[in-house]
Tab-separated table of C-alpha atoms in Angstrom:
chain	number	residue	atom	x	y	z
A	1	MET	CA	-10.571	10.552	5.371
A	2	ASP	CA	-7.182	9.050	6.245
A	3	TRP	CA	-5.955	5.756	4.882
A	4	PRO	CA	-7.097	2.966	7.243
A	5	ASP	CA	-4.551	1.723	9.715
A	6	PRO	CA	-2.811	-1.551	8.750
A	7	ALA	CA	-4.883	-3.679	11.126
A	8	LEU	CA	-8.196	-2.330	9.794
A	9	ALA	CA	-7.043	-2.554	6.167
A	10	HIS	CA	-5.976	-6.168	6.685
A	11	ARG	CA	-9.322	-7.026	8.291
A	12	LEU	CA	-11.280	-5.413	5.428
A	13	VAL	CA	-9.297	-7.339	2.822
A	14	GLN	CA	-9.699	-10.544	4.809
A	15	SER	CA	-13.447	-9.946	4.990
A	16	TYR	CA	-13.550	-9.587	1.203
A	17	PHE	CA	-11.994	-13.000	0.606
A	18	GLU	CA	-14.172	-14.583	3.292
A	19	ASN	CA	-17.548	-13.174	2.248
A	20	ILE	CA	-17.304	-12.217	-1.431
A	21	HIS	CA	-14.490	-13.827	-3.374
A	22	ASP	CA	-15.894	-17.379	-3.617
A	23	ALA	CA	-19.101	-16.101	-5.198
A	24	PHE	CA	-17.425	-13.379	-7.270
A	25	PRO	CA	-13.827	-14.430	-8.077
A	26	ILE	CA	-13.037	-11.509	-10.344
A	27	LEU	CA	-9.673	-10.837	-8.678
A	28	ASP	CA	-6.555	-12.937	-9.056
A	29	ARG	CA	-5.853	-13.730	-5.430
A	30	ARG	CA	-2.144	-14.451	-5.872
A	31	LYS	CA	-1.431	-11.263	-7.848
A	32	PHE	CA	-3.541	-9.234	-5.444
A	33	GLN	CA	-1.452	-10.391	-2.521
A	34	VAL	CA	1.780	-9.465	-4.331
A	35	TRP	CA	0.509	-5.960	-5.106
A	36	TYR	CA	-0.827	-5.570	-1.578
A	37	ALA	CA	2.644	-6.244	-0.212
A	38	HIS	CA	4.477	-3.791	-2.483
A	39	VAL	CA	2.182	-0.942	-3.562
A	40	LYS	CA	1.775	1.677	-0.861
A	41	PRO	CA	-0.509	4.729	-0.844
A	42	GLY	CA	1.038	8.157	-1.021
A	43	SER	CA	3.950	7.257	-3.280
A	44	MET	CA	4.899	10.097	-5.609
A	45	GLN	CA	5.725	7.870	-8.587
A	46	GLN	CA	3.028	5.377	-9.455
A	47	SER	CA	2.178	3.758	-12.759
A	48	ASP	CA	-1.332	3.545	-14.165
A	49	GLU	CA	-1.521	-0.067	-12.964
A	50	ASP	CA	-0.587	1.051	-9.447
A	51	ILE	CA	-3.313	3.706	-9.499
A	52	ILE	CA	-5.929	1.250	-10.776
A	53	TRP	CA	-4.907	-1.237	-8.113
A	54	LEU	CA	-5.256	1.381	-5.373
A	55	GLY	CA	-8.711	2.217	-6.728
A	56	THR	CA	-9.578	-1.483	-6.671
A	57	LEU	CA	-8.381	-1.732	-3.094
A	58	ASN	CA	-10.594	1.198	-2.104
A	59	ILE	CA	-13.605	-0.485	-3.706
A	60	ILE	CA	-12.819	-3.575	-1.652
A	61	PHE	CA	-12.692	-1.382	1.443
A	62	ALA	CA	-16.042	0.158	0.445
A	63	ILE	CA	-17.789	-3.202	-0.044
A	64	THR	CA	-16.465	-4.810	3.114
A	65	SER	CA	-17.022	-1.736	5.286
A	66	TYR	CA	-20.653	-1.658	4.114
A	67	HIS	CA	-20.958	-5.372	4.901
A	68	ALA	CA	-19.482	-4.683	8.336
A	69	GLN	CA	-22.090	-1.968	8.828
A	70	LEU	CA	-24.917	-4.381	7.949
A	71	THR	CA	-23.663	-7.106	10.287
A	72	LEU	CA	-22.382	-4.813	13.063
A	73	ALA	CA	-18.979	-6.488	12.801
A	74	GLU	CA	-16.154	-5.582	15.163
A	75	HIS	CA	-14.206	-3.784	12.433
A	76	HIS	CA	-17.179	-1.525	11.650
A	77	ARG	CA	-16.350	2.162	12.053
A	78	TRP	CA	-18.458	5.076	10.754
A	79	HIS	CA	-21.561	4.386	8.683
A	80	THR	CA	-20.273	6.730	5.959
A	81	ASP	CA	-16.915	4.972	5.517
A	82	HIS	CA	-18.014	3.035	2.438
A	83	LEU	CA	-19.109	6.243	0.691
A	84	LEU	CA	-15.720	7.848	1.228
A	85	TYR	CA	-13.836	4.762	0.075
A	86	CYS	CA	-15.980	4.638	-3.056
A	87	ALA	CA	-15.423	8.339	-3.778
A	88	ARG	CA	-11.670	7.858	-3.456
A	89	ALA	CA	-11.769	4.860	-5.822
A	90	LYS	CA	-13.666	6.821	-8.457
A	91	VAL	CA	-11.131	9.633	-8.297
A	92	LEU	CA	-8.339	7.104	-8.818
A	93	PHE	CA	-9.564	5.152	-11.857
A	94	LEU	CA	-12.679	6.879	-13.220
A	95	ASN	CA	-10.754	9.688	-14.860
A	96	ASP	CA	-9.782	10.651	-18.403
A	97	GLN	CA	-6.197	9.526	-17.961
A	98	ILE	CA	-7.102	5.879	-17.275
A	99	LEU	CA	-10.724	5.178	-18.173
A	100	HIS	CA	-10.425	6.464	-21.740
A	101	GLN	CA	-7.370	4.360	-22.494
A	102	ASP	CA	-7.539	0.964	-24.164
A	103	ALA	CA	-9.234	-1.751	-22.131
A	104	ARG	CA	-7.104	-3.694	-19.692
A	105	ILE	CA	-7.778	-6.554	-17.318
A	106	SER	CA	-7.206	-4.464	-14.195
A	107	THR	CA	-9.752	-1.843	-15.298
A	108	VAL	CA	-12.346	-4.524	-16.033
A	109	CYS	CA	-11.889	-5.988	-12.543
A	110	ALA	CA	-12.143	-2.575	-10.903
A	111	LEU	CA	-15.340	-1.718	-12.802
A	112	GLY	CA	-16.846	-5.102	-11.965
A	113	LEU	CA	-16.197	-4.549	-8.268
A	114	LEU	CA	-17.638	-1.037	-8.479
A	115	ALA	CA	-20.828	-2.456	-10.030
A	116	LEU	CA	-21.004	-5.033	-7.231
A	117	TYR	CA	-20.667	-2.248	-4.653
A	118	HIS	CA	-23.580	-0.342	-6.202
A	119	ILE	CA	-25.707	-3.503	-6.172
A	120	ALA	CA	-24.855	-4.146	-2.521
A	121	THR	CA	-25.869	-0.592	-1.620
A	122	CYS	CA	-29.042	-0.886	-3.765
A	123	ARG	CA	-28.010	1.772	-6.295
A	124	MET	CA	-29.205	-0.151	-9.336
A	125	ASN	CA	-29.298	2.843	-11.666
A	126	TRP	CA	-25.596	3.340	-10.974
A	127	ALA	CA	-24.696	-0.345	-11.139
A	128	TRP	CA	-26.353	-0.769	-14.541
A	129	PRO	CA	-24.060	1.506	-16.634
A	130	VAL	CA	-20.920	0.542	-14.696
A	131	CYS	CA	-21.527	-3.173	-15.260
A	132	GLY	CA	-22.271	-2.472	-18.923
A	133	LEU	CA	-18.972	-0.612	-19.261
A	134	ALA	CA	-17.094	-3.496	-17.631
A	135	ILE	CA	-18.698	-5.992	-20.012
A	136	ARG	CA	-17.946	-3.817	-23.057
A	137	GLN	CA	-14.298	-3.665	-22.030
A	138	ALA	CA	-14.273	-7.419	-21.407
A	139	LEU	CA	-15.710	-7.974	-24.887
A	140	SER	CA	-13.057	-5.752	-26.416
A	141	LEU	CA	-10.415	-7.905	-24.697
A	142	GLY	CA	-12.051	-11.067	-26.065
A	143	LEU	CA	-12.841	-12.556	-22.661
A	144	ASN	CA	-16.075	-13.991	-24.086
A	145	VAL	CA	-14.219	-16.342	-26.434
A	146	ARG	CA	-11.881	-19.235	-25.738
A	147	SER	CA	-8.281	-18.095	-25.452
A	148	GLU	CA	-5.572	-19.834	-27.452
A	149	ALA	CA	-2.837	-17.282	-26.766
A	150	GLU	CA	0.377	-19.201	-26.274
A	151	GLU	CA	2.038	-16.361	-24.375
A	152	LEU	CA	-0.493	-16.714	-21.540
A	153	THR	CA	-0.075	-19.356	-18.868
A	154	ASP	CA	-2.982	-21.623	-18.018
A	155	GLY	CA	-3.381	-19.755	-14.739
A	156	GLU	CA	-3.741	-16.435	-16.556
A	157	LYS	CA	-6.256	-17.954	-18.976
A	158	GLU	CA	-8.264	-19.350	-16.103
A	159	HIS	CA	-8.308	-15.975	-14.350
A	160	ARG	CA	-9.742	-14.389	-17.507
A	161	VAL	CA	-12.363	-17.124	-17.669
A	162	ARG	CA	-13.425	-16.321	-14.109
A	163	ILE	CA	-13.513	-12.602	-14.825
A	164	TRP	CA	-15.920	-13.199	-17.698
A	165	TRP	CA	-18.260	-15.479	-15.800
A	166	SER	CA	-18.229	-13.171	-12.785
A	167	LEU	CA	-19.387	-10.300	-15.014
A	168	TYR	CA	-21.894	-12.588	-16.722
A	169	SER	CA	-23.437	-13.556	-13.379
A	170	LEU	CA	-23.485	-9.908	-12.317
A	171	GLU	CA	-25.264	-8.910	-15.536
A	172	CYS	CA	-27.865	-11.659	-15.051
A	173	LEU	CA	-28.473	-10.438	-11.514
A	174	LEU	CA	-28.978	-6.876	-12.737
A	175	ASN	CA	-31.436	-8.120	-15.375
A	176	GLU	CA	-33.466	-9.727	-12.591
A	177	LEU	CA	-33.259	-6.712	-10.296
A	178	THR	CA	-34.151	-4.077	-12.885
A	179	GLY	CA	-36.134	-5.959	-15.545
A	180	ARG	CA	-33.965	-4.387	-18.232
A	181	PRO	CA	-32.659	-6.343	-21.239
A	182	SER	CA	-29.243	-7.915	-21.172
A	183	CYS	CA	-26.292	-6.593	-23.163
A	184	ILE	CA	-24.853	-10.118	-23.506
A	185	SER	CA	-25.776	-12.486	-26.324
A	186	ASP	CA	-25.208	-16.142	-25.510
A	187	THR	CA	-24.493	-16.866	-29.167
A	188	ASP	CA	-21.299	-14.804	-28.882
A	189	ILE	CA	-19.819	-16.831	-26.012
A	190	SER	CA	-17.371	-19.667	-26.500
A	191	THR	CA	-15.268	-19.260	-23.369
A	192	PRO	CA	-15.436	-22.409	-21.240
A	193	LEU	CA	-16.757	-22.783	-17.737
A	194	PRO	CA	-14.263	-22.331	-14.895
A	195	ILE	CA	-12.068	-25.300	-14.144
A	196	ASN	CA	-12.894	-27.193	-10.964
A	197	MET	CA	-9.570	-26.597	-9.252
A	198	ASP	CA	-8.366	-24.648	-6.240
A	199	GLU	CA	-7.000	-21.332	-7.514
A	200	VAL	CA	-4.009	-21.685	-5.190
A	201	LYS	CA	-2.670	-24.186	-7.718
A	202	PHE	CA	-2.751	-21.584	-10.496
A	203	ALA	CA	0.440	-20.001	-9.146
A	204	SER	CA	2.548	-23.052	-9.951
A	205	GLY	CA	2.954	-21.999	-13.582
A	206	GLN	CA	2.398	-25.574	-14.690
A	207	PRO	CA	-0.130	-26.350	-17.458
A	208	PHE	CA	-3.298	-28.009	-16.213
A	209	TYR	CA	-5.684	-27.947	-19.168
A	210	ASP	CA	-4.092	-30.913	-20.954
A	211	GLN	CA	-2.777	-33.088	-18.179
A	212	GLY	CA	-4.891	-36.120	-18.874
A	213	ALA	CA	-7.909	-37.904	-17.530
A	214	ASP	CA	-7.305	-37.203	-13.856
A	215	VAL	CA	-7.541	-33.446	-14.450
A	216	GLY	CA	-10.475	-33.905	-16.796
A	217	GLU	CA	-12.516	-35.164	-13.903
A	218	ASN	CA	-12.059	-31.804	-12.191
A	219	VAL	CA	-13.098	-29.488	-15.006
A	220	GLY	CA	-16.423	-27.643	-14.718
A	221	GLY	CA	-18.711	-30.541	-15.438
A	222	PHE	CA	-16.769	-32.212	-18.242
A	223	SER	CA	-15.508	-35.701	-18.784
A	224	SER	CA	-11.836	-36.325	-19.400
A	225	GLN	CA	-12.417	-36.578	-23.132
A	226	SER	CA	-14.138	-33.219	-23.500
A	227	SER	CA	-12.634	-31.132	-20.740
A	228	ARG	CA	-9.547	-29.769	-22.434
A	229	ARG	CA	-10.129	-26.113	-22.618
A	230	GLY	CA	-8.521	-24.926	-25.814
A	231	SER	CA	-4.854	-24.982	-24.969
A	232	ARG	CA	-2.916	-26.498	-27.810
A	233	THR	CA	-1.495	-29.970	-27.408
A	234	SER	CA	2.014	-30.875	-28.482
A	235	LYS	CA	0.658	-31.811	-31.897
A	236	GLY	CA	-0.867	-28.365	-32.328
A	237	THR	CA	-4.490	-29.454	-32.441
A	238	CYS	CA	-7.070	-27.408	-30.592
A	239	LEU	CA	-9.369	-29.489	-28.409
A	240	SER	CA	-12.812	-27.982	-27.960
A	241	GLN	CA	-14.826	-28.705	-24.854
A	242	PHE	CA	-18.174	-28.064	-26.553
A	243	PRO	CA	-20.149	-30.384	-28.847
A	244	LYS	CA	-19.823	-29.538	-32.499
A	245	ASP	CA	-22.556	-29.087	-35.099
A	246	SER	CA	-25.107	-27.914	-32.563
A	247	SER	CA	-27.952	-25.618	-33.524
A	248	LYS	CA	-28.057	-24.104	-30.037
A	249	PRO	CA	-25.541	-21.580	-28.664
A	250	LEU	CA	-22.483	-23.215	-27.167
A	251	ILE	CA	-23.321	-21.846	-23.758
A	252	TYR	CA	-26.434	-24.049	-23.577
A	253	GLN	CA	-24.423	-27.205	-24.202
A	254	TYR	CA	-22.458	-27.373	-20.985
A	255	PRO	CA	-22.471	-30.866	-19.472
A	256	SER	CA	-23.834	-30.956	-15.965
A	257	ALA	CA	-22.130	-34.041	-14.609
A	258	ARG	CA	-21.735	-34.207	-10.858
A	259	LEU	CA	-18.426	-32.656	-9.827
A	260	LEU	CA	-15.919	-33.470	-7.162
A	261	VAL	CA	-16.138	-30.817	-4.447
A	262	THR	CA	-13.278	-28.305	-4.500
A	263	PRO	CA	-13.078	-24.604	-3.511
A	264	SER	CA	-14.193	-23.738	-7.073
A	265	THR	CA	-17.188	-26.080	-7.299
A	266	TYR	CA	-19.605	-23.606	-5.761
A	267	PHE	CA	-18.794	-20.926	-8.327
A	268	ILE	CA	-19.171	-23.377	-11.230
A	269	TYR	CA	-22.690	-24.327	-10.157
A	270	ARG	CA	-23.519	-20.648	-9.659
A	271	VAL	CA	-22.414	-19.952	-13.208
A	272	GLN	CA	-24.492	-22.818	-14.581
A	273	LEU	CA	-27.524	-21.477	-12.736
A	274	SER	CA	-26.849	-17.975	-14.095
A	275	ILE	CA	-26.814	-19.401	-17.614
A	276	ILE	CA	-30.248	-20.935	-17.071
A	277	SER	CA	-31.573	-17.748	-15.452
A	278	HIS	CA	-30.301	-15.740	-18.409
A	279	GLU	CA	-32.220	-18.054	-20.720
A	280	VAL	CA	-35.376	-17.491	-18.664
A	281	LEU	CA	-35.044	-13.719	-18.866
A	282	THR	CA	-34.192	-13.557	-22.569
A	283	ASN	CA	-36.949	-15.986	-23.576
A	284	LEU	CA	-39.844	-15.092	-21.272
A	285	TYR	CA	-39.313	-11.455	-20.320
A	286	CYS	CA	-38.242	-9.866	-23.591
A	287	ALA	CA	-40.489	-7.420	-25.466
A	288	SER	CA	-41.167	-9.847	-28.329
A	289	THR	CA	-42.778	-12.406	-25.999
A	290	ILE	CA	-46.041	-10.450	-26.104
A	291	LYS	CA	-46.471	-11.555	-29.728
A	292	VAL	CA	-45.842	-15.239	-28.984
A	293	ARG	CA	-48.708	-17.685	-28.518
A	294	TRP	CA	-49.275	-18.877	-24.986
A	295	SER	CA	-48.676	-22.492	-26.015
A	296	VAL	CA	-45.163	-21.520	-27.124
A	297	VAL	CA	-44.559	-19.795	-23.780
A	298	GLN	CA	-45.707	-22.925	-21.969
A	299	SER	CA	-43.335	-25.028	-24.059
A	300	THR	CA	-40.460	-22.690	-23.192
A	301	ILE	CA	-41.286	-22.858	-19.484
A	302	SER	CA	-41.414	-26.649	-19.612
A	303	ARG	CA	-38.085	-26.907	-21.460
A	304	ILE	CA	-36.224	-24.592	-19.084
A	305	ASP	CA	-37.807	-26.304	-16.091
A	306	GLN	CA	-36.226	-29.561	-17.221
A	307	ARG	CA	-32.832	-27.852	-17.270
A	308	LEU	CA	-33.350	-26.523	-13.750
A	309	LEU	CA	-34.410	-29.915	-12.459
A	310	LYS	CA	-31.409	-31.537	-14.131
A	311	TRP	CA	-29.113	-28.938	-12.558
A	312	ASP	CA	-30.607	-29.668	-9.150
A	313	SER	CA	-30.345	-33.433	-9.534
A	314	ASP	CA	-26.667	-33.179	-10.521
A	315	LEU	CA	-25.611	-31.280	-7.398
A	316	PRO	CA	-23.102	-33.128	-5.211
A	317	ASP	CA	-24.530	-34.537	-2.014
A	318	LYS	CA	-22.640	-31.922	0.023
A	319	PHE	CA	-24.519	-29.169	-1.827
A	320	THR	CA	-27.976	-30.727	-1.604
A	321	MET	CA	-30.392	-28.894	0.687
A	322	ASP	CA	-33.311	-30.757	2.261
A	323	ALA	CA	-36.168	-29.633	4.499
A	324	ASP	CA	-34.497	-30.813	7.714
A	325	THR	CA	-31.381	-28.762	6.964
A	326	CYS	CA	-33.516	-25.635	6.619
A	327	LEU	CA	-35.067	-26.081	10.041
A	328	GLN	CA	-31.824	-27.068	11.778
A	329	PRO	CA	-28.947	-25.174	10.113
A	330	GLU	CA	-25.466	-26.488	10.813
A	331	TRP	CA	-23.305	-23.369	10.819
A	332	ASN	CA	-20.233	-25.394	11.743
A	333	ASP	CA	-20.553	-27.403	8.524
A	334	ILE	CA	-18.193	-25.813	5.983
A	335	TYR	CA	-20.590	-26.732	3.176
A	336	PHE	CA	-23.723	-25.296	4.769
A	337	VAL	CA	-23.218	-21.712	3.589
A	338	PRO	CA	-22.611	-22.547	-0.127
A	339	ARG	CA	-25.377	-25.140	0.091
A	340	ILE	CA	-28.020	-22.690	1.268
A	341	SER	CA	-26.762	-20.067	-1.186
A	342	LEU	CA	-27.289	-22.397	-4.154
A	343	ALA	CA	-30.702	-23.403	-2.815
A	344	ILE	CA	-31.752	-19.732	-2.543
A	345	LEU	CA	-30.602	-18.973	-6.089
A	346	TYR	CA	-32.301	-22.106	-7.407
A	347	ASN	CA	-35.664	-21.195	-5.893
A	348	SER	CA	-35.271	-17.624	-7.109
A	349	SER	CA	-34.832	-18.931	-10.657
A	350	ARG	CA	-37.930	-21.115	-10.333
A	351	MET	CA	-40.021	-18.183	-9.137
A	352	ILE	CA	-38.939	-16.147	-12.150
A	353	LEU	CA	-39.617	-19.079	-14.480
A	354	PHE	CA	-43.183	-19.768	-13.315
A	355	ARG	CA	-44.190	-16.192	-12.488
A	356	PRO	CA	-45.946	-15.582	-15.896
A	357	CYS	CA	-48.534	-18.207	-14.922
A	358	LEU	CA	-49.517	-16.447	-11.690
A	359	CYS	CA	-52.322	-14.292	-13.096
A	360	ARG	CA	-56.030	-14.319	-14.047
A	361	PHE	CA	-56.293	-16.282	-17.275
A	362	GLU	CA	-60.051	-15.985	-17.670
A	363	ASP	CA	-59.668	-12.375	-18.776
A	364	ARG	CA	-56.882	-13.123	-21.252
A	365	LEU	CA	-57.330	-16.582	-22.756
A	366	ASN	CA	-60.645	-17.964	-23.880
A	367	HIS	CA	-61.496	-21.612	-24.463
A	368	GLN	CA	-58.322	-23.061	-23.011
A	369	ARG	CA	-58.064	-26.813	-23.263
A	370	ASP	CA	-57.709	-28.927	-20.167
A	371	PRO	CA	-53.968	-29.717	-20.672
A	372	SER	CA	-53.223	-26.003	-20.921
A	373	GLN	CA	-55.223	-25.221	-17.795
A	374	ASP	CA	-53.515	-28.069	-15.940
A	375	PHE	CA	-50.100	-26.736	-16.941
A	376	ASN	CA	-51.017	-23.255	-15.704
A	377	GLN	CA	-52.233	-24.615	-12.390
A	378	LYS	CA	-49.168	-26.772	-11.876
A	379	SER	CA	-46.856	-23.868	-12.748
A	380	VAL	CA	-48.572	-21.563	-10.238
A	381	GLU	CA	-48.247	-24.218	-7.567
A	382	GLU	CA	-44.535	-24.576	-8.331
A	383	CYS	CA	-44.094	-20.792	-8.180
A	384	ILE	CA	-45.765	-20.548	-4.767
A	385	LYS	CA	-43.867	-23.602	-3.579
A	386	ALA	CA	-40.571	-21.943	-4.530
A	387	ALA	CA	-41.598	-18.762	-2.675
A	388	ARG	CA	-42.482	-20.682	0.461
A	389	ARG	CA	-39.275	-22.670	0.124
A	390	MET	CA	-37.358	-19.392	0.024
A	391	ILE	CA	-38.960	-18.323	3.306
A	392	ALA	CA	-38.069	-21.699	4.816
A	393	LEU	CA	-34.454	-21.393	3.664
A	394	LEU	CA	-34.127	-17.984	5.298
A	395	SER	CA	-35.694	-19.138	8.571
A	396	GLY	CA	-32.369	-20.254	10.043
A	397	PRO	CA	-30.217	-17.269	8.997
A	398	SER	CA	-32.943	-14.766	9.887
A	399	THR	CA	-32.269	-15.162	13.603
A	400	SER	CA	-29.683	-12.362	13.383
A	401	LEU	CA	-28.336	-9.803	10.933
A	402	ARG	CA	-24.903	-11.380	11.093
A	403	LYS	CA	-26.240	-14.728	9.901
A	404	ILE	CA	-28.598	-13.448	7.230
A	405	TYR	CA	-25.738	-11.498	5.650
A	406	ALA	CA	-23.293	-14.400	6.005
A	407	ILE	CA	-24.770	-16.185	2.983
A	408	PRO	CA	-22.758	-15.716	-0.222
A	409	SER	CA	-24.427	-13.257	-2.538
A	410	TRP	CA	-25.536	-11.373	0.580
A	411	TRP	CA	-25.692	-8.309	-1.661
A	412	HIS	CA	-29.066	-9.459	-3.009
A	413	THR	CA	-30.499	-11.382	-0.061
A	414	LEU	CA	-32.989	-8.538	0.342
A	415	HIS	CA	-34.065	-8.980	-3.271
A	416	CYS	CA	-34.628	-12.726	-2.822
A	417	LEU	CA	-36.764	-12.111	0.247
A	418	CYS	CA	-38.818	-9.432	-1.527
A	419	GLN	CA	-39.163	-11.706	-4.531
A	420	ALA	CA	-40.744	-14.417	-2.392
A	421	LEU	CA	-42.961	-11.920	-0.572
A	422	SER	CA	-44.241	-10.483	-3.867
A	423	ILE	CA	-45.361	-13.978	-4.946
A	424	LEU	CA	-47.071	-14.636	-1.625
A	425	ALA	CA	-48.700	-11.195	-1.536
A	426	LEU	CA	-50.050	-11.668	-5.053
A	427	GLU	CA	-51.576	-15.023	-4.185
A	428	ILE	CA	-53.120	-13.494	-1.054
A	429	ALA	CA	-54.565	-10.728	-3.244
A	430	PHE	CA	-56.067	-13.463	-5.456
A	431	ARG	CA	-57.659	-14.811	-2.247
A	432	ALA	CA	-55.565	-17.993	-2.489
A	433	ARG	CA	-57.645	-19.172	-5.432
A	434	HIS	CA	-54.802	-21.309	-6.819
A	435	VAL	CA	-53.919	-23.120	-3.574
A	436	PRO	CA	-56.892	-22.578	-1.230
A	437	THR	CA	-55.773	-25.328	1.159
A	438	GLU	CA	-52.503	-23.473	1.861
A	439	ALA	CA	-53.982	-20.042	2.586
A	440	GLY	CA	-53.096	-20.121	6.271
A	441	GLU	CA	-49.517	-21.237	5.640
A	442	ILE	CA	-49.042	-18.565	2.976
A	443	ILE	CA	-50.215	-15.853	5.368
A	444	GLU	CA	-47.855	-17.072	8.086
A	445	ASP	CA	-44.910	-17.210	5.674
A	446	ALA	CA	-45.674	-13.686	4.485
A	447	LYS	CA	-45.818	-12.406	8.067
A	448	ARG	CA	-42.468	-14.013	8.838
A	449	GLY	CA	-40.920	-12.388	5.799
A	450	VAL	CA	-42.274	-8.977	6.772
A	451	SER	CA	-40.922	-9.391	10.297
A	452	TRP	CA	-37.454	-10.111	8.873
A	453	LEU	CA	-37.669	-6.973	6.750
A	454	SER	CA	-38.478	-5.088	9.934
A	455	MET	CA	-35.310	-6.469	11.510
A	456	MET	CA	-33.172	-5.629	8.442
A	457	ALA	CA	-34.665	-2.135	8.269
A	458	SER	CA	-32.567	-1.062	11.236
A	459	ARG	CA	-29.417	-1.206	9.095
A	460	SER	CA	-30.662	-0.668	5.547
A	461	ILE	CA	-32.768	2.094	4.029
A	462	SER	CA	-33.788	-0.217	1.171
A	463	ALA	CA	-34.989	-2.838	3.653
A	464	ARG	CA	-36.940	-0.098	5.434
A	465	LYS	CA	-38.708	0.873	2.198
A	466	ALA	CA	-39.427	-2.785	1.375
A	467	TRP	CA	-40.847	-3.338	4.861
A	468	GLU	CA	-43.218	-0.386	4.478
A	469	VAL	CA	-44.456	-1.627	1.080
A	470	PHE	CA	-45.036	-5.271	2.019
A	471	ASP	CA	-46.416	-4.464	5.442
A	472	LYS	CA	-49.088	-2.343	3.771
A	473	LEU	CA	-49.800	-4.957	1.075
A	474	ILE	CA	-50.237	-7.827	3.524
A	475	ARG	CA	-52.449	-5.759	5.829
A	476	LEU	CA	-54.700	-4.766	2.918
A	477	ALA	CA	-54.937	-8.206	1.287
A	478	SER	CA	-55.111	-10.658	4.205
A	479	PRO	CA	-58.689	-9.777	5.317
A	480	GLY	CA	-59.848	-10.998	1.889
A	481	ILE	CA	-59.170	-14.569	2.973
A	482	ASP	CA	-60.386	-14.041	6.544
A	483	TYR	CA	-57.015	-13.723	8.268
A	484	SER	CA	-56.074	-10.996	10.710
A	485	PRO	CA	-52.941	-8.905	10.114
A	486	PHE	CA	-52.878	-7.307	13.556
A	487	ASP	CA	-50.163	-9.587	14.956
A	488	MET	CA	-47.617	-8.249	12.482
A	489	PRO	CA	-44.760	-6.118	13.869
């Protein structure tokens, strides 16, 4: 496969920054542009950094060419292009000469992008070890702790912060997709949240962590008194952004004040939601939970639910999604796409949180008290509500493949849809015993979801498999509540 012509290469890179970078800012945009202008393929003398960068560029080509294939974009070429780009990238940086050297920032970024590519193409068993390797290298570089290196500029420190939280979010996503335990311990993290500033300003070389109160208002959810990130002041004192003397891990103590909207605000709220989702997975879906009393599980669900509700209430008005917006999407609104993305991730987290309550308790717990039964019932209702909300959120984008894959984090839109359908299918199998008055609406939502899978199946083998599974489940279960499945596609 020849190197893409300049016009195609430029369009693939542009597509990356339009559809991926805001949700996964693992690359330093300014340095990437400098390398893109100077490093050329085919040169006989290239350093290891040049080779890693070329591998990174090929991974970008692989991700964006696959996205173009899903959306039938104008710059889409052959359906096997992404496989060839990925193979070339692996030859460049997954070799003994580079991979077995000491960890470096460029290698971490390349591995993170490779893991994202495997997630996008639904190769979870490949994404899992690659993401783990990227995180191990990031840990060896100390990206999980606050940097006080004086030789690094504030822009370089901030880039490392964003690398860490990008990998953290990717690891949380893989935990949800595979059900496997996380390799990250929140107790080992002291790196701050990303700063709420446009990354274009990072290139100035000027310090921005200790500029005063006006900058403090722009840091990831922190007041001016507590926002200074760990750069040293002129007096040499280190200012911590986290509360001291706390029994909980520092990562749980992030303030969630409402932020001013900047190009980085969306990523900050995504990170905060990933932190909460990670807490859900490590507290409710670990192996030791089977030994915990159900009352303790209920207490954990209630506590995390309060954090989710607080996160939702602190969203800026421009990121708040209401029912009317779902039914009448405003694609010309620049805030609509990040708004619906956050709403999808929020409802996904709520489904995961309340899913343990969606079961038959009469065969497991005897002599439950009324408050416990009421909590179970309310949790099931919230779980089903989140699933139906997910279907409503996808109603607007589902009118075409281009729109449904235009939402940030498009690489797991299929997972979110299947997640909602699994909740609805399970309630249908229970004959809508938890919400009998909504049986008809649940059936209709499930049919809509299956029809969207049918549409997505034309471009994705994974969507095809999901359509076959859920189509069969809905057809088998719906007669149990006296609804006909014969109008399904």
